[in-house]
Amino acid sequence: MLQIQENVSLKNFNTFGIDTSARYFVEIAHETELTELFADPQWQQTERLILGGGSNMLMVDDFDGLVVRMNIRGIEHRISHDDVYVEAGGGEVWNDLVNYCVAHEYAGVENLSLIPGSVGASPIQNIGAYGVELKDVFHSCRAFEIATGTFRNFSKEDCKFGYRESIFKAELKEQYIIVSVKFHLSLVASINTRYGAIEQELQNRGISNPTIKDVSQVVAHIRVSKLPDPSTIGNAGSFFKNPVISAEEFAVVQAKFPDVVNYPAADGGVKLAAGWLIEQCGWKGKTVGHTGTWKNQALVLVNHGGATGQEVYNFSSQIIDSVYTKFGVTLQREVNIIS
Ligand SMILES: Cc1cc2nc3c(=O)[nH]c(=O)nc-3n(C[C@H](O)[C@H](O)[C@H](O)COP(=O)(O)OP(=O)(O)OC[C@H]3O[C@@H](n4cnc5c(N)ncnc54)[C@H](O)[C@@H]3O)c2cc1C
């Protein structure tokens, strides 16, 4: 039996720890409950927010609609020769899935260790870290279409994955609820240690032939040393995307700032490090009111305690303005703004 609660505080449901509330709140543990919920015209017509771990959201205002918290659990796998297909419920904790795969020696997700949030949200922004993106291991997902009350499978091509993008953030925004995700992993490890400080940390540990468990542990170690733990200091990870600009635009920036941190991007574009741009504007470690940027990573905005969503949002606008004024580059927010 579905339990719709009223006037529920969302403070413990978003990693920023912003104290807003939801007019209505329901938790979904089985996909049949979605069918039941949206068969009722009242909920079809009410504004909705699909919530996983709340680790990629900034709640600016109270939500005057229905929050649907996904809690569908379960992890299953099937092995075919060297291929492993792992399917997980949308409400599974992402890092529990990673730990399951690492423990079974199913290779592919180890570089994505310790990313907060749920399995169901992972395709929404095509999560990525340390040289691997979700799309590299994604097979398909099953999703519920709210308007029709039907389920549909999405292949990798259907999802139109891009850098922190998918069809679920674009033309199908807020139309589908992901109930499970299937991953294509391998029994044969293809270790990727090229990105960030992984190789250095492996060397520090005297590991020359790393296993996927080694990579997972090293990635987790680096992340803990760099990023604030949301359970002690509210944040949603990288607040902005790394901007991708054309080669011509890059030439202009580089002429003025020869040491600008950059990486090649798709279609001849150039990706700039948003954290570096923000740092150059003097924001790293700055506190403004109850908010600020993290001392070790300017790309991460934090709630020092008692910040409102509006305060964090206004602060992020100040950063966007100053990066634009200095570099002529417009930062886009990666975090979903809920208002
Ligand atoms: C400390 C920290 C570090 C982070 N590091 C990274 C990183 O390295 N790489 C990275 O990519 N991200 C990172 N993030 C961001 C975040 O972890 C990911 O975006 C994650 O996938 C969000 O999952 P969630 O369940 O918390 O989603 P939520 O914040 O609950 O939701 C995010 C969006 O997805 C929608 N959504 C959620 N679940 C579903 C569903 N089942 N069906 C349909 N829509 C849904 C929501 O409506 C919302 O629009 C980090 C966050 C933190 C706090």
Short mmCIF file of C-alpha atoms and ligand atoms in Angstrom, two decimals:
data_model
loop_
_atom_site.label_atom_id
_atom_site.label_comp_id
_atom_site.label_asym_id
_atom_site.label_seq_id
_atom_site.Cartn_x
_atom_site.Cartn_y
_atom_site.Cartn_z
CA MET A 1 0.00 0.00 0.00
CA LEU A 2 1.48 3.35 -1.08
CA GLN A 3 2.01 5.85 1.69
CA ILE A 4 1.88 9.48 0.60
CA GLN A 5 3.28 11.71 3.34
CA GLU A 6 2.69 15.46 3.58
CA ASN A 7 5.05 18.32 4.43
CA VAL A 8 8.20 16.23 4.67
CA SER A 9 11.58 17.85 5.39
CA LEU A 10 14.12 17.15 2.63
CA LYS A 11 17.14 18.06 4.76
CA ASN A 12 18.30 14.46 5.04
CA PHE A 13 17.47 13.70 1.40
CA ASN A 14 20.00 16.06 -0.25
CA THR A 15 23.76 15.98 0.25
CA PHE A 16 23.91 19.79 0.41
CA GLY A 17 21.87 19.42 3.62
CA ILE A 18 19.56 22.26 2.58
CA ASP A 19 16.49 22.47 4.79
CA THR A 20 13.49 22.63 2.45
CA SER A 21 10.33 20.57 2.45
CA ALA A 22 8.13 18.63 0.04
CA ARG A 23 4.36 19.15 -0.05
CA TYR A 24 3.94 15.41 -0.77
CA PHE A 25 6.47 12.59 -0.50
CA VAL A 26 6.30 8.92 -1.50
CA GLU A 27 8.87 6.14 -1.46
CA ILE A 28 8.83 3.55 -4.26
CA ALA A 29 10.20 0.06 -3.52
CA HIS A 30 8.61 -1.90 -6.39
CA GLU A 31 7.95 -0.87 -9.97
CA THR A 32 4.27 -1.88 -9.67
CA GLU A 33 3.93 0.99 -7.18
CA LEU A 34 4.75 3.45 -9.97
CA THR A 35 1.89 2.05 -12.04
CA GLU A 36 -0.43 2.31 -9.04
CA LEU A 37 0.70 5.86 -8.18
CA PHE A 38 0.33 7.36 -11.62
CA ALA A 39 -2.95 5.60 -12.39
CA ASP A 40 -4.39 8.23 -10.04
CA PRO A 41 -5.14 11.42 -12.04
CA GLN A 42 -4.25 13.56 -9.01
CA TRP A 43 -0.58 12.49 -9.21
CA GLN A 44 -0.49 12.65 -13.00
CA GLN A 45 -1.34 16.34 -12.71
CA THR A 46 0.89 17.23 -9.76
CA GLU A 47 4.36 18.62 -10.30
CA ARG A 48 6.92 15.90 -9.54
CA LEU A 49 10.51 15.52 -8.50
CA ILE A 50 12.20 12.13 -8.89
CA LEU A 51 14.72 11.72 -6.11
CA GLY A 52 17.59 9.27 -5.76
CA GLY A 53 20.33 10.11 -3.27
CA GLY A 54 19.89 13.87 -3.71
CA SER A 55 23.63 14.22 -4.43
CA ASN A 56 23.29 16.23 -7.62
CA MET A 57 20.67 18.75 -6.56
CA LEU A 58 20.41 22.19 -5.07
CA MET A 59 17.02 22.71 -3.43
CA VAL A 60 16.40 26.44 -3.72
CA ASP A 61 12.79 26.50 -2.50
CA ASP A 62 10.25 24.26 -0.81
CA PHE A 63 8.87 21.81 -3.39
CA ASP A 64 5.15 22.35 -3.82
CA GLY A 65 4.52 19.01 -5.50
CA LEU A 66 5.18 15.28 -5.14
CA VAL A 67 8.68 13.97 -4.42
CA VAL A 68 9.05 10.38 -5.63
CA ARG A 69 11.95 8.77 -3.77
CA MET A 70 13.33 5.75 -5.63
CA ASN A 71 14.13 2.77 -3.44
CA ILE A 72 13.87 -0.21 -5.81
CA ARG A 73 16.63 -2.60 -4.72
CA GLY A 74 18.31 -5.78 -5.96
CA ILE A 75 21.44 -6.75 -7.91
CA GLU A 76 21.60 -9.75 -10.27
CA HIS A 77 24.22 -10.96 -12.72
CA ARG A 78 24.57 -13.29 -15.71
CA ILE A 79 27.86 -14.52 -17.13
CA SER A 80 28.42 -15.42 -20.78
CA HIS A 81 32.04 -16.40 -21.60
CA ASP A 82 34.09 -13.34 -20.56
CA ASP A 83 31.10 -11.00 -20.52
CA VAL A 84 29.15 -10.21 -17.36
CA TYR A 85 25.74 -8.54 -17.37
CA VAL A 86 24.88 -6.98 -14.03
CA GLU A 87 21.39 -5.56 -13.50
CA ALA A 88 20.59 -3.37 -10.50
CA GLY A 89 17.47 -1.68 -9.16
CA GLY A 90 17.31 2.10 -9.61
CA GLY A 91 17.27 2.63 -5.84
CA GLU A 92 20.50 0.72 -5.20
CA VAL A 93 23.32 2.85 -3.86
CA TRP A 94 25.81 3.35 -6.71
CA ASN A 95 28.84 2.54 -4.59
CA ASP A 96 27.23 -0.69 -3.31
CA LEU A 97 26.97 -1.76 -6.94
CA VAL A 98 30.65 -0.88 -7.50
CA ASN A 99 31.66 -2.86 -4.40
CA TYR A 100 29.58 -5.84 -5.57
CA CYS A 101 31.35 -5.81 -8.96
CA VAL A 102 34.83 -5.34 -7.46
CA ALA A 103 34.22 -8.16 -4.94
CA HIS A 104 33.15 -10.51 -7.78
CA GLU A 105 36.03 -9.26 -9.98
CA TYR A 106 33.69 -7.93 -12.66
CA ALA A 107 35.74 -5.25 -14.36
CA GLY A 108 34.54 -1.90 -15.68
CA VAL A 109 33.17 0.26 -12.86
CA GLU A 110 36.21 0.37 -10.53
CA ASN A 111 37.23 3.89 -11.66
CA LEU A 112 33.73 5.07 -10.68
CA SER A 113 34.22 4.04 -7.04
CA LEU A 114 32.74 6.20 -4.29
CA ILE A 115 30.58 8.43 -6.50
CA PRO A 116 27.57 9.21 -4.29
CA GLY A 117 23.99 8.60 -5.38
CA SER A 118 21.80 5.90 -6.83
CA VAL A 119 22.04 3.49 -9.75
CA GLY A 120 18.87 4.96 -11.28
CA ALA A 121 20.39 8.44 -11.51
CA SER A 122 23.67 7.24 -13.04
CA PRO A 123 22.49 7.45 -16.67
CA ILE A 124 20.81 10.85 -16.17
CA GLN A 125 24.06 12.78 -16.36
CA ASN A 126 26.24 9.90 -17.62
CA ILE A 127 28.33 9.96 -14.44
CA GLY A 128 32.06 9.90 -14.91
CA ALA A 129 35.36 10.00 -13.07
CA TYR A 130 39.01 9.08 -13.57
CA GLY A 131 38.80 8.52 -17.31
CA VAL A 132 35.63 6.35 -17.31
CA GLU A 133 32.02 7.32 -18.00
CA LEU A 134 28.87 5.37 -17.33
CA LYS A 135 28.34 4.96 -21.08
CA ASP A 136 31.50 2.80 -21.24
CA VAL A 137 29.78 0.09 -19.14
CA PHE A 138 26.10 0.82 -19.79
CA HIS A 139 24.08 -1.89 -21.58
CA SER A 140 20.47 -0.70 -21.21
CA CYS A 141 17.95 0.59 -18.71
CA ARG A 142 14.29 0.00 -17.98
CA ALA A 143 12.17 3.09 -17.41
CA PHE A 144 8.58 4.00 -16.59
CA GLU A 145 6.89 6.59 -18.78
CA ILE A 146 4.81 8.77 -16.46
CA ALA A 147 2.33 10.02 -19.07
CA THR A 148 1.38 6.56 -20.39
CA GLY A 149 2.06 4.35 -17.37
CA THR A 150 4.11 1.96 -19.52
CA PHE A 151 7.65 0.56 -19.25
CA ARG A 152 10.26 0.84 -21.96
CA ASN A 153 13.86 -0.35 -22.45
CA PHE A 154 16.50 2.14 -23.56
CA SER A 155 19.65 0.95 -25.34
CA LYS A 156 22.94 2.84 -25.11
CA GLU A 157 22.22 4.52 -28.46
CA ASP A 158 18.71 5.52 -27.31
CA CYS A 159 20.21 7.34 -24.31
CA LYS A 160 22.32 9.74 -26.46
CA PHE A 161 25.02 10.00 -23.83
CA GLY A 162 27.38 12.98 -23.87
CA TYR A 163 29.62 14.72 -21.33
CA ARG A 164 27.35 14.85 -18.22
CA GLU A 165 24.39 14.59 -20.59
CA SER A 166 21.78 12.11 -21.77
CA ILE A 167 18.37 12.10 -23.41
CA PHE A 168 16.88 12.11 -19.87
CA LYS A 169 18.28 15.62 -19.29
CA ALA A 170 17.25 16.82 -22.74
CA GLU A 171 14.22 15.92 -24.88
CA LEU A 172 12.87 13.34 -22.40
CA LYS A 173 13.53 15.48 -19.32
CA GLU A 174 11.26 14.47 -16.40
CA GLN A 175 9.20 12.11 -18.57
CA TYR A 176 10.71 8.77 -17.49
CA ILE A 177 11.63 7.17 -14.18
CA ILE A 178 14.52 4.73 -14.39
CA VAL A 179 13.66 1.56 -12.46
CA SER A 180 16.74 -0.56 -13.28
CA VAL A 181 20.02 -0.37 -15.16
CA LYS A 182 21.90 -3.21 -16.87
CA PHE A 183 25.70 -2.99 -17.14
CA HIS A 184 28.03 -4.83 -19.52
CA LEU A 185 31.17 -5.74 -17.60
CA SER A 186 34.00 -8.17 -18.18
CA LEU A 187 35.82 -11.00 -16.44
CA VAL A 188 38.97 -9.76 -18.19
CA ALA A 189 40.23 -6.59 -16.52
CA SER A 190 41.31 -3.76 -18.78
CA ILE A 191 42.92 -1.54 -16.17
CA ASN A 192 42.77 2.22 -16.80
CA THR A 193 45.21 4.12 -14.59
CA ARG A 194 46.07 6.97 -16.94
CA TYR A 195 43.88 9.61 -15.37
CA GLY A 196 44.56 11.87 -12.40
CA ALA A 197 46.79 10.67 -9.61
CA ILE A 198 46.00 6.93 -9.92
CA GLU A 199 49.42 5.89 -11.23
CA GLN A 200 51.26 7.99 -8.66
CA GLU A 201 49.24 6.52 -5.80
CA LEU A 202 49.79 2.96 -7.09
CA GLN A 203 53.54 3.68 -7.15
CA ASN A 204 53.37 5.03 -3.60
CA ARG A 205 51.85 1.70 -2.59
CA GLY A 206 54.49 -0.31 -4.52
CA ILE A 207 51.87 -1.83 -6.86
CA SER A 208 53.14 -2.38 -10.43
CA ASN A 209 50.50 -4.85 -11.65
CA PRO A 210 47.21 -3.53 -10.21
CA THR A 211 44.00 -5.53 -9.88
CA ILE A 212 40.58 -3.89 -10.18
CA LYS A 213 40.41 -3.98 -6.38
CA ASP A 214 43.67 -1.97 -6.21
CA VAL A 215 42.29 0.60 -8.66
CA SER A 216 39.02 0.87 -6.73
CA GLN A 217 40.87 1.40 -3.43
CA VAL A 218 43.24 3.98 -4.91
CA VAL A 219 40.40 5.93 -6.55
CA ALA A 220 38.48 5.91 -3.26
CA HIS A 221 41.59 7.10 -1.40
CA ILE A 222 42.20 9.98 -3.84
CA ARG A 223 38.55 11.03 -3.73
CA VAL A 224 38.44 11.09 0.07
CA SER A 225 41.59 13.24 0.18
CA LYS A 226 40.23 15.74 -2.35
CA LEU A 227 36.49 16.00 -1.83
CA PRO A 228 34.49 16.99 1.25
CA ASP A 229 32.41 14.21 2.82
CA PRO A 230 28.74 15.26 2.48
CA SER A 231 27.94 13.67 5.85
CA THR A 232 30.12 16.32 7.54
CA ILE A 233 30.05 19.23 5.06
CA GLY A 234 27.14 19.65 2.67
CA ASN A 235 27.99 19.64 -1.04
CA ALA A 236 26.97 18.10 -4.35
CA GLY A 237 30.41 17.38 -5.82
CA SER A 238 31.41 19.44 -8.87
CA PHE A 239 28.94 22.30 -9.03
CA PHE A 240 29.84 23.28 -12.60
CA LYS A 241 30.66 21.33 -15.75
CA ASN A 242 34.08 21.72 -17.31
CA PRO A 243 33.35 24.10 -20.20
CA VAL A 244 34.01 22.84 -23.73
CA ILE A 245 34.92 25.61 -26.20
CA SER A 246 35.91 25.69 -29.86
CA ALA A 247 39.56 25.68 -30.97
CA GLU A 248 39.17 29.33 -32.08
CA GLU A 249 37.78 30.41 -28.70
CA PHE A 250 40.55 28.48 -27.00
CA ALA A 251 43.22 30.31 -29.01
CA VAL A 252 41.87 33.61 -27.66
CA VAL A 253 41.91 32.39 -24.04
CA GLN A 254 45.35 30.80 -24.37
CA ALA A 255 46.88 33.96 -25.89
CA LYS A 256 45.97 35.84 -22.71
CA PHE A 257 46.46 32.96 -20.23
CA PRO A 258 49.22 30.67 -21.60
CA ASP A 259 49.05 28.25 -18.66
CA VAL A 260 45.27 27.62 -18.97
CA VAL A 261 44.58 23.98 -18.02
CA ASN A 262 42.97 22.19 -21.01
CA TYR A 263 42.22 18.79 -22.51
CA PRO A 264 41.21 17.75 -26.01
CA ALA A 265 37.43 17.26 -26.36
CA ALA A 266 35.16 15.72 -29.00
CA ASP A 267 34.78 17.33 -32.45
CA GLY A 268 38.03 19.33 -32.19
CA GLY A 269 36.80 21.28 -29.15
CA VAL A 270 38.85 22.00 -26.03
CA LYS A 271 37.75 21.23 -22.48
CA LEU A 272 38.87 23.69 -19.80
CA ALA A 273 39.20 22.81 -16.12
CA ALA A 274 36.38 24.75 -14.45
CA GLY A 275 38.13 24.39 -11.06
CA TRP A 276 41.24 26.13 -12.42
CA LEU A 277 39.21 28.99 -13.93
CA ILE A 278 37.38 29.53 -10.61
CA GLU A 279 40.64 29.36 -8.66
CA GLN A 280 42.23 31.99 -10.94
CA CYS A 281 39.35 34.32 -10.04
CA GLY A 282 40.37 34.03 -6.38
CA TRP A 283 37.45 31.91 -5.18
CA LYS A 284 39.27 28.80 -3.93
CA GLY A 285 38.52 28.22 -0.25
CA LYS A 286 36.52 31.49 0.01
CA THR A 287 33.58 31.64 2.42
CA VAL A 288 30.66 33.98 1.76
CA GLY A 289 27.98 33.87 4.46
CA HIS A 290 27.12 30.22 5.07
CA THR A 291 28.47 29.01 1.74
CA GLY A 292 31.75 28.98 -0.16
CA THR A 293 34.09 26.84 -2.24
CA TRP A 294 35.98 23.82 -0.89
CA LYS A 295 39.54 24.53 0.25
CA ASN A 296 41.05 21.72 -1.86
CA GLN A 297 38.83 22.06 -4.94
CA ALA A 298 37.24 25.33 -6.07
CA LEU A 299 34.76 23.46 -8.28
CA VAL A 300 32.95 22.16 -5.21
CA LEU A 301 30.52 24.57 -3.50
CA VAL A 302 29.81 23.79 0.14
CA ASN A 303 27.25 24.49 2.82
CA HIS A 304 29.21 25.52 5.90
CA GLY A 305 26.02 25.01 7.92
CA GLY A 306 22.68 26.74 7.73
CA ALA A 307 23.02 27.90 4.11
CA THR A 308 19.81 28.35 2.17
CA GLY A 309 19.53 27.06 -1.38
CA GLN A 310 19.08 30.63 -2.59
CA GLU A 311 22.33 31.67 -0.90
CA VAL A 312 24.29 28.89 -2.63
CA TYR A 313 22.59 29.67 -5.93
CA ASN A 314 23.44 33.39 -5.68
CA PHE A 315 27.03 32.53 -4.82
CA SER A 316 27.24 30.27 -7.88
CA SER A 317 25.97 33.18 -10.02
CA GLN A 318 28.76 35.40 -8.65
CA ILE A 319 31.31 32.76 -9.70
CA ILE A 320 29.80 32.48 -13.18
CA ASP A 321 29.97 36.27 -13.58
CA SER A 322 33.57 36.58 -12.48
CA VAL A 323 34.79 33.67 -14.65
CA TYR A 324 33.02 35.26 -17.62
CA THR A 325 34.53 38.68 -16.90
CA LYS A 326 38.07 37.30 -16.65
CA PHE A 327 38.07 34.58 -19.32
CA GLY A 328 35.03 35.25 -21.54
CA VAL A 329 33.91 31.66 -20.79
CA THR A 330 30.42 30.84 -19.47
CA LEU A 331 30.24 28.13 -16.82
CA GLN A 332 27.18 25.87 -16.80
CA ARG A 333 25.85 24.38 -13.59
CA GLU A 334 26.17 20.58 -13.44
CA VAL A 335 23.96 20.38 -10.34
CA ASN A 336 20.17 20.27 -10.89
CA ILE A 337 18.49 23.39 -9.51
CA ILE A 338 15.17 22.58 -7.81
CA SER A 339 12.99 25.65 -7.37
C1 LIG B 1 31.01 14.41 -2.95
C2 LIG B 1 30.40 14.20 -4.32
C3 LIG B 1 31.18 13.76 -5.37
C4 LIG B 1 30.62 13.57 -6.64
N1 LIG B 1 31.43 13.11 -7.65
C5 LIG B 1 30.92 12.88 -8.87
C6 LIG B 1 31.74 12.37 -9.93
O1 LIG B 1 32.93 12.09 -9.73
N2 LIG B 1 31.17 12.19 -11.14
C7 LIG B 1 29.86 12.45 -11.39
O2 LIG B 1 29.41 12.25 -12.53
N3 LIG B 1 29.05 12.92 -10.41
C8 LIG B 1 29.54 13.14 -9.16
N4 LIG B 1 28.74 13.63 -8.17
C9 LIG B 1 27.33 13.93 -8.47
C10 LIG B 1 26.35 12.78 -8.12
O3 LIG B 1 26.97 11.85 -7.30
C11 LIG B 1 25.86 12.07 -9.39
O4 LIG B 1 25.27 12.97 -10.28
C12 LIG B 1 24.82 10.97 -9.04
O5 LIG B 1 24.54 10.20 -10.18
C13 LIG B 1 23.52 11.54 -8.50
O6 LIG B 1 22.75 10.47 -8.02
P1 LIG B 1 21.53 10.71 -7.06
O7 LIG B 1 20.84 9.40 -6.89
O8 LIG B 1 21.99 11.36 -5.82
O9 LIG B 1 20.65 11.69 -7.93
P2 LIG B 1 19.72 12.88 -7.42
O10 LIG B 1 20.56 14.01 -6.97
O11 LIG B 1 18.69 12.36 -6.49
O12 LIG B 1 19.02 13.28 -8.80
C14 LIG B 1 19.79 13.83 -9.85
C15 LIG B 1 18.87 14.00 -11.09
O13 LIG B 1 18.46 12.73 -11.56
C16 LIG B 1 17.02 12.59 -11.49
N5 LIG B 1 16.78 11.21 -11.04
C17 LIG B 1 17.26 10.62 -9.93
N6 LIG B 1 16.91 9.32 -9.90
C18 LIG B 1 16.17 9.10 -11.01
C19 LIG B 1 15.50 7.95 -11.56
N7 LIG B 1 15.53 6.76 -10.95
N8 LIG B 1 14.83 8.09 -12.73
C20 LIG B 1 14.78 9.30 -13.37
N9 LIG B 1 15.38 10.41 -12.90
C21 LIG B 1 16.08 10.31 -11.73
C22 LIG B 1 16.57 13.65 -10.51
O14 LIG B 1 15.23 14.04 -10.75
C23 LIG B 1 17.57 14.75 -10.78
O15 LIG B 1 17.21 15.48 -11.93
C24 LIG B 1 29.25 13.83 -6.88
C25 LIG B 1 28.45 14.27 -5.80
C26 LIG B 1 29.01 14.44 -4.53
C27 LIG B 1 28.14 14.89 -3.40
#
